[in-house]
Structure formats: C-alpha cells, structure tokens
C-alpha cells in the first residue's frame, strides 16, 4: 500500500528535508510563522493540551543574549539564522484545559500535582515541537533544532519558573553547504516488533 500524501510532499516534509546549519539572509515573515502555526496547531496531544510555547527571537539585542547561552558549536548558527525560536513547555498548561477540552473540563483536576504536570507538559510540548519542525518544512523553510544550550540560562533570560526550555530552532532558507551527508536510519525490523 502506498501513502496517500503526494510523493513531492513526502520529499518536502521528510525524505529531502534536512537539518540546516547555514541559512540565506532571506527573512522569515510573520505571515509565514502564522501559516506554520495555523497548520500545526491541529497535531494531537493528550487531552488536547497545548503546552508548547514559542518565543521568537527577532531583535539583535535578544539574539546576542541568546547566543551567549548556546553551546560553542551552535553559536554561529544561531547568530546568523534569519529567525530563531525558543521552544518551551508551559508547566501551567492545565489552566487552559476547560477551554481546550470542553467535553471533559474536569481534566484540569488530573494535573494538580506539579511533577505530573511537568512530565505531561514536556512530553506533549515535545510532540508539538516535532509538528512545528514539520510545519517549518511545509512552509518551504528549513529548521535547525538544537538542544545544545544552557537551559537554565535561557529560562532565566527569556522565560519564567513555569516554563521549561526544550530546544532552540534556527529557521530560514538553507544556505550554502547547509547540511551534512544524511546519516543512516534503523531498518523497519529494528524498530517494529509484533506481539
């Protein structure tokens, strides 16, 4: 059985898409970001929770502050990408559940324990982060997601105690020599088990 999705779209989103390490100077517009969100906001999460929060780093001053918290190898990429996004998990996401899950408004009460809430926020925001990366690709842009940064420094600089930084994503059109050669992937039978 073949996939229903057009082969060109499959290539755009997965087979030909690559993590970008260099970018052109072409800006990423607010309209592009809005279109990405309008697509990816429908990705499934547990209880329809939406803990992902995205901080767009556009100003030169904010960029400088962020670059200081990136690991050494990630600093040049973050300094030169047209747009940088800090993806974080909102650990107070449960406050919105009565609105987001009207069929079960008492779902909020399942998350009164902070450690339970943080685990759920991290897992579901990570799901949303993956959707975001695919959405960036759907917009014809490249994403360079990175976890090499001082998370506590980023949290103090850009967020608050209720948000956990997950990753920093550089966004734009791929530049010269933007990607490394594709690395191998596991085979089907190395991933799937039938019981």
mmCIF file of C-alpha atoms in Angstrom:
data_model
loop_
_atom_site.group_PDB
_atom_site.id
_atom_site.type_symbol
_atom_site.label_atom_id
_atom_site.label_comp_id
_atom_site.label_asym_id
_atom_site.label_seq_id
_atom_site.Cartn_x
_atom_site.Cartn_y
_atom_site.Cartn_z
ATOM 1 C CA UNK A 1 0.000 0.000 0.000
ATOM 2 C CA UNK A 2 1.339 3.404 -0.893
ATOM 3 C CA UNK A 3 0.949 6.596 1.069
ATOM 4 C CA UNK A 4 -1.899 8.940 0.199
ATOM 5 C CA UNK A 5 0.335 12.003 0.548
ATOM 6 C CA UNK A 6 1.780 13.189 -2.766
ATOM 7 C CA UNK A 7 5.410 11.993 -3.282
ATOM 8 C CA UNK A 8 6.583 15.604 -3.676
ATOM 9 C CA UNK A 9 5.059 16.463 -0.293
ATOM 10 C CA UNK A 10 6.657 13.354 1.222
ATOM 11 C CA UNK A 11 10.023 14.571 -0.051
ATOM 12 C CA UNK A 12 9.443 18.119 1.199
ATOM 13 C CA UNK A 13 8.436 17.029 4.676
ATOM 14 C CA UNK A 14 10.667 14.002 5.207
ATOM 15 C CA UNK A 15 12.888 12.404 2.563
ATOM 16 C CA UNK A 16 14.613 15.524 1.221
ATOM 17 C CA UNK A 17 14.203 17.695 4.328
ATOM 18 C CA UNK A 18 17.385 18.217 6.273
ATOM 19 C CA UNK A 19 18.552 19.968 9.411
ATOM 20 C CA UNK A 20 20.073 23.241 8.265
ATOM 21 C CA UNK A 21 23.291 24.615 9.707
ATOM 22 C CA UNK A 22 23.584 27.635 7.414
ATOM 23 C CA UNK A 23 20.913 29.942 6.043
ATOM 24 C CA UNK A 24 20.461 32.624 3.417
ATOM 25 C CA UNK A 25 19.720 36.166 4.566
ATOM 26 C CA UNK A 26 16.101 35.973 3.335
ATOM 27 C CA UNK A 27 13.865 36.911 6.276
ATOM 28 C CA UNK A 28 11.168 34.690 7.752
ATOM 29 C CA UNK A 29 7.977 36.731 7.876
ATOM 30 C CA UNK A 30 5.255 36.906 10.500
ATOM 31 C CA UNK A 31 2.866 35.628 7.820
ATOM 32 C CA UNK A 32 4.993 32.502 7.347
ATOM 33 C CA UNK A 33 5.104 31.890 11.094
ATOM 34 C CA UNK A 34 1.332 32.365 11.349
ATOM 35 C CA UNK A 35 0.759 29.922 8.470
ATOM 36 C CA UNK A 36 3.011 27.357 10.166
ATOM 37 C CA UNK A 37 1.068 27.658 13.411
ATOM 38 C CA UNK A 38 -2.293 27.550 11.644
ATOM 39 C CA UNK A 39 -1.273 24.163 10.226
ATOM 40 C CA UNK A 40 0.479 22.506 13.165
ATOM 41 C CA UNK A 41 -1.929 23.542 15.921
ATOM 42 C CA UNK A 42 -4.082 20.551 14.919
ATOM 43 C CA UNK A 43 -1.451 17.949 15.841
ATOM 44 C CA UNK A 44 -2.751 15.557 18.526
ATOM 45 C CA UNK A 45 -1.742 15.757 22.178
ATOM 46 C CA UNK A 46 -3.076 14.113 25.339
ATOM 47 C CA UNK A 47 -6.296 15.794 26.473
ATOM 48 C CA UNK A 48 -5.777 18.356 23.701
ATOM 49 C CA UNK A 49 -3.304 20.086 25.980
ATOM 50 C CA UNK A 50 -1.151 22.641 24.218
ATOM 51 C CA UNK A 51 1.846 23.213 26.473
ATOM 52 C CA UNK A 52 4.234 24.320 23.721
ATOM 53 C CA UNK A 53 5.183 27.995 23.911
ATOM 54 C CA UNK A 54 7.338 29.616 21.241
ATOM 55 C CA UNK A 55 9.466 32.682 21.835
ATOM 56 C CA UNK A 56 10.566 34.264 18.541
ATOM 57 C CA UNK A 57 13.963 35.908 18.798
ATOM 58 C CA UNK A 58 14.000 38.719 16.234
ATOM 59 C CA UNK A 59 15.802 41.713 17.734
ATOM 60 C CA UNK A 60 19.610 41.914 17.556
ATOM 61 C CA UNK A 61 19.761 42.509 21.320
ATOM 62 C CA UNK A 62 17.730 39.404 22.114
ATOM 63 C CA UNK A 63 19.811 37.409 19.628
ATOM 64 C CA UNK A 64 23.018 38.431 21.414
ATOM 65 C CA UNK A 65 21.542 37.422 24.753
ATOM 66 C CA UNK A 66 20.534 34.014 23.381
ATOM 67 C CA UNK A 67 23.826 33.320 21.607
ATOM 68 C CA UNK A 68 25.652 33.637 24.954
ATOM 69 C CA UNK A 69 23.675 30.644 26.243
ATOM 70 C CA UNK A 70 24.261 28.408 23.212
ATOM 71 C CA UNK A 71 26.986 25.770 23.214
ATOM 72 C CA UNK A 72 30.101 26.864 21.360
ATOM 73 C CA UNK A 73 29.335 24.936 18.151
ATOM 74 C CA UNK A 74 25.790 26.282 17.949
ATOM 75 C CA UNK A 75 26.626 29.960 18.406
ATOM 76 C CA UNK A 76 27.466 30.821 14.762
ATOM 77 C CA UNK A 77 24.284 29.113 13.505
ATOM 78 C CA UNK A 78 22.082 30.937 15.981
ATOM 79 C CA UNK A 79 23.831 34.256 15.353
ATOM 80 C CA UNK A 80 23.179 34.123 11.597
ATOM 81 C CA UNK A 81 19.802 32.377 11.160
ATOM 82 C CA UNK A 82 17.045 34.677 9.845
ATOM 83 C CA UNK A 83 14.758 33.635 12.711
ATOM 84 C CA UNK A 84 15.353 31.782 15.941
ATOM 85 C CA UNK A 85 12.640 30.229 18.096
ATOM 86 C CA UNK A 86 12.928 29.094 21.690
ATOM 87 C CA UNK A 87 10.513 26.204 22.229
ATOM 88 C CA UNK A 88 9.424 25.652 25.809
ATOM 89 C CA UNK A 89 6.872 23.693 27.813
ATOM 90 C CA UNK A 90 4.321 25.671 29.824
ATOM 91 C CA UNK A 91 4.002 23.802 33.112
ATOM 92 C CA UNK A 92 0.740 25.611 33.870
ATOM 93 C CA UNK A 93 -0.954 24.332 30.688
ATOM 94 C CA UNK A 94 -3.698 22.684 32.744
ATOM 95 C CA UNK A 95 -5.332 26.055 33.410
ATOM 96 C CA UNK A 96 -6.483 26.088 29.762
ATOM 97 C CA UNK A 97 -7.907 22.560 29.706
ATOM 98 C CA UNK A 98 -11.516 23.578 30.481
ATOM 99 C CA UNK A 99 -11.447 25.659 27.281
ATOM 100 C CA UNK A 100 -9.403 23.251 25.171
ATOM 101 C CA UNK A 101 -11.290 20.129 26.223
ATOM 102 C CA UNK A 102 -14.903 21.249 26.762
ATOM 103 C CA UNK A 103 -16.159 17.648 26.665
ATOM 104 C CA UNK A 104 -14.120 16.954 29.832
ATOM 105 C CA UNK A 105 -13.477 20.271 31.624
ATOM 106 C CA UNK A 106 -12.545 18.497 34.854
ATOM 107 C CA UNK A 107 -9.400 17.183 33.111
ATOM 108 C CA UNK A 108 -7.665 20.162 34.736
ATOM 109 C CA UNK A 109 -8.051 18.416 38.097
ATOM 110 C CA UNK A 110 -5.903 15.499 36.903
ATOM 111 C CA UNK A 111 -2.872 17.805 36.846
ATOM 112 C CA UNK A 112 -2.847 19.378 40.298
ATOM 113 C CA UNK A 113 0.456 17.658 41.164
ATOM 114 C CA UNK A 114 3.350 19.719 39.741
ATOM 115 C CA UNK A 115 5.680 16.768 38.863
ATOM 116 C CA UNK A 116 2.831 15.032 36.982
ATOM 117 C CA UNK A 117 2.073 18.287 35.177
ATOM 118 C CA UNK A 118 5.746 18.857 34.245
ATOM 119 C CA UNK A 119 6.117 15.343 32.797
ATOM 120 C CA UNK A 120 2.968 15.768 30.732
ATOM 121 C CA UNK A 121 3.959 19.262 29.618
ATOM 122 C CA UNK A 122 7.395 18.067 28.495
ATOM 123 C CA UNK A 123 6.076 15.068 26.578
ATOM 124 C CA UNK A 124 3.247 16.893 24.840
ATOM 125 C CA UNK A 125 5.290 20.017 24.095
ATOM 126 C CA UNK A 126 7.930 17.741 22.535
ATOM 127 C CA UNK A 127 5.201 16.285 20.302
ATOM 128 C CA UNK A 128 4.156 19.792 19.348
ATOM 129 C CA UNK A 129 7.800 20.730 18.702
ATOM 130 C CA UNK A 130 8.028 17.886 16.175
ATOM 131 C CA UNK A 131 4.862 19.144 14.486
ATOM 132 C CA UNK A 132 6.389 22.630 14.436
ATOM 133 C CA UNK A 133 9.514 21.373 12.660
ATOM 134 C CA UNK A 134 7.392 19.587 10.042
ATOM 135 C CA UNK A 135 5.337 22.786 9.673
ATOM 136 C CA UNK A 136 8.503 24.792 9.044
ATOM 137 C CA UNK A 137 9.330 22.313 6.284
ATOM 138 C CA UNK A 138 5.778 22.599 4.888
ATOM 139 C CA UNK A 139 6.397 26.344 4.534
ATOM 140 C CA UNK A 140 9.395 25.581 2.302
ATOM 141 C CA UNK A 141 11.843 26.558 5.023
ATOM 142 C CA UNK A 142 14.484 24.594 6.877
ATOM 143 C CA UNK A 143 14.747 24.087 10.611
ATOM 144 C CA UNK A 144 17.866 23.597 12.672
ATOM 145 C CA UNK A 145 16.669 22.242 16.037
ATOM 146 C CA UNK A 146 19.261 22.207 18.816
ATOM 147 C CA UNK A 147 19.382 21.114 22.437
ATOM 148 C CA UNK A 148 22.969 22.273 22.955
ATOM 149 C CA UNK A 149 22.409 25.294 25.192
ATOM 150 C CA UNK A 150 22.353 26.315 28.840
ATOM 151 C CA UNK A 151 18.704 25.572 29.612
ATOM 152 C CA UNK A 152 18.720 27.310 32.976
ATOM 153 C CA UNK A 153 20.364 30.381 31.457
ATOM 154 C CA UNK A 154 17.780 30.503 28.656
ATOM 155 C CA UNK A 155 14.957 30.045 31.141
ATOM 156 C CA UNK A 156 16.194 32.924 33.314
ATOM 157 C CA UNK A 157 16.909 35.173 30.331
ATOM 158 C CA UNK A 158 13.709 34.624 28.325
ATOM 159 C CA UNK A 159 11.139 32.643 30.315
ATOM 160 C CA UNK A 160 9.961 32.177 33.900
ATOM 161 C CA UNK A 161 9.778 29.419 36.513
ATOM 162 C CA UNK A 162 6.646 27.967 34.910
ATOM 163 C CA UNK A 163 8.332 27.300 31.564
ATOM 164 C CA UNK A 164 10.916 24.647 30.709
ATOM 165 C CA UNK A 165 13.089 25.274 27.626
ATOM 166 C CA UNK A 166 13.119 22.262 25.295
ATOM 167 C CA UNK A 167 15.046 23.332 22.225
ATOM 168 C CA UNK A 168 16.193 26.253 20.136
ATOM 169 C CA UNK A 169 15.257 26.116 16.456
ATOM 170 C CA UNK A 170 17.013 28.151 13.770
ATOM 171 C CA UNK A 171 14.666 28.818 10.843
ATOM 172 C CA UNK A 172 15.160 30.048 7.280
ATOM 173 C CA UNK A 173 16.050 29.074 3.731
ATOM 174 C CA UNK A 174 19.067 26.765 3.621
ATOM 175 C CA UNK A 175 22.344 28.442 2.775
ATOM 176 C CA UNK A 176 25.495 27.110 1.172
ATOM 177 C CA UNK A 177 26.604 23.705 2.483
ATOM 178 C CA UNK A 178 23.642 23.794 4.862
ATOM 179 C CA UNK A 179 23.505 20.078 5.676
ATOM 180 C CA UNK A 180 25.828 17.219 6.469
ATOM 181 C CA UNK A 181 25.534 13.980 4.470
ATOM 182 C CA UNK A 182 22.451 12.046 5.529
ATOM 183 C CA UNK A 183 23.169 9.634 8.379
ATOM 184 C CA UNK A 184 21.846 6.072 8.383
ATOM 185 C CA UNK A 185 18.463 5.148 9.836
ATOM 186 C CA UNK A 186 17.364 1.951 11.558
ATOM 187 C CA UNK A 187 15.655 -0.668 9.404
ATOM 188 C CA UNK A 188 11.953 -1.432 9.801
ATOM 189 C CA UNK A 189 12.600 -4.699 11.625
ATOM 190 C CA UNK A 190 14.963 -2.963 14.045
ATOM 191 C CA UNK A 191 12.176 -0.623 15.136
ATOM 192 C CA UNK A 192 8.964 -2.646 14.896
ATOM 193 C CA UNK A 193 8.047 -5.682 16.985
ATOM 194 C CA UNK A 194 4.830 -7.618 16.545
ATOM 195 C CA UNK A 195 3.441 -9.418 19.577
#
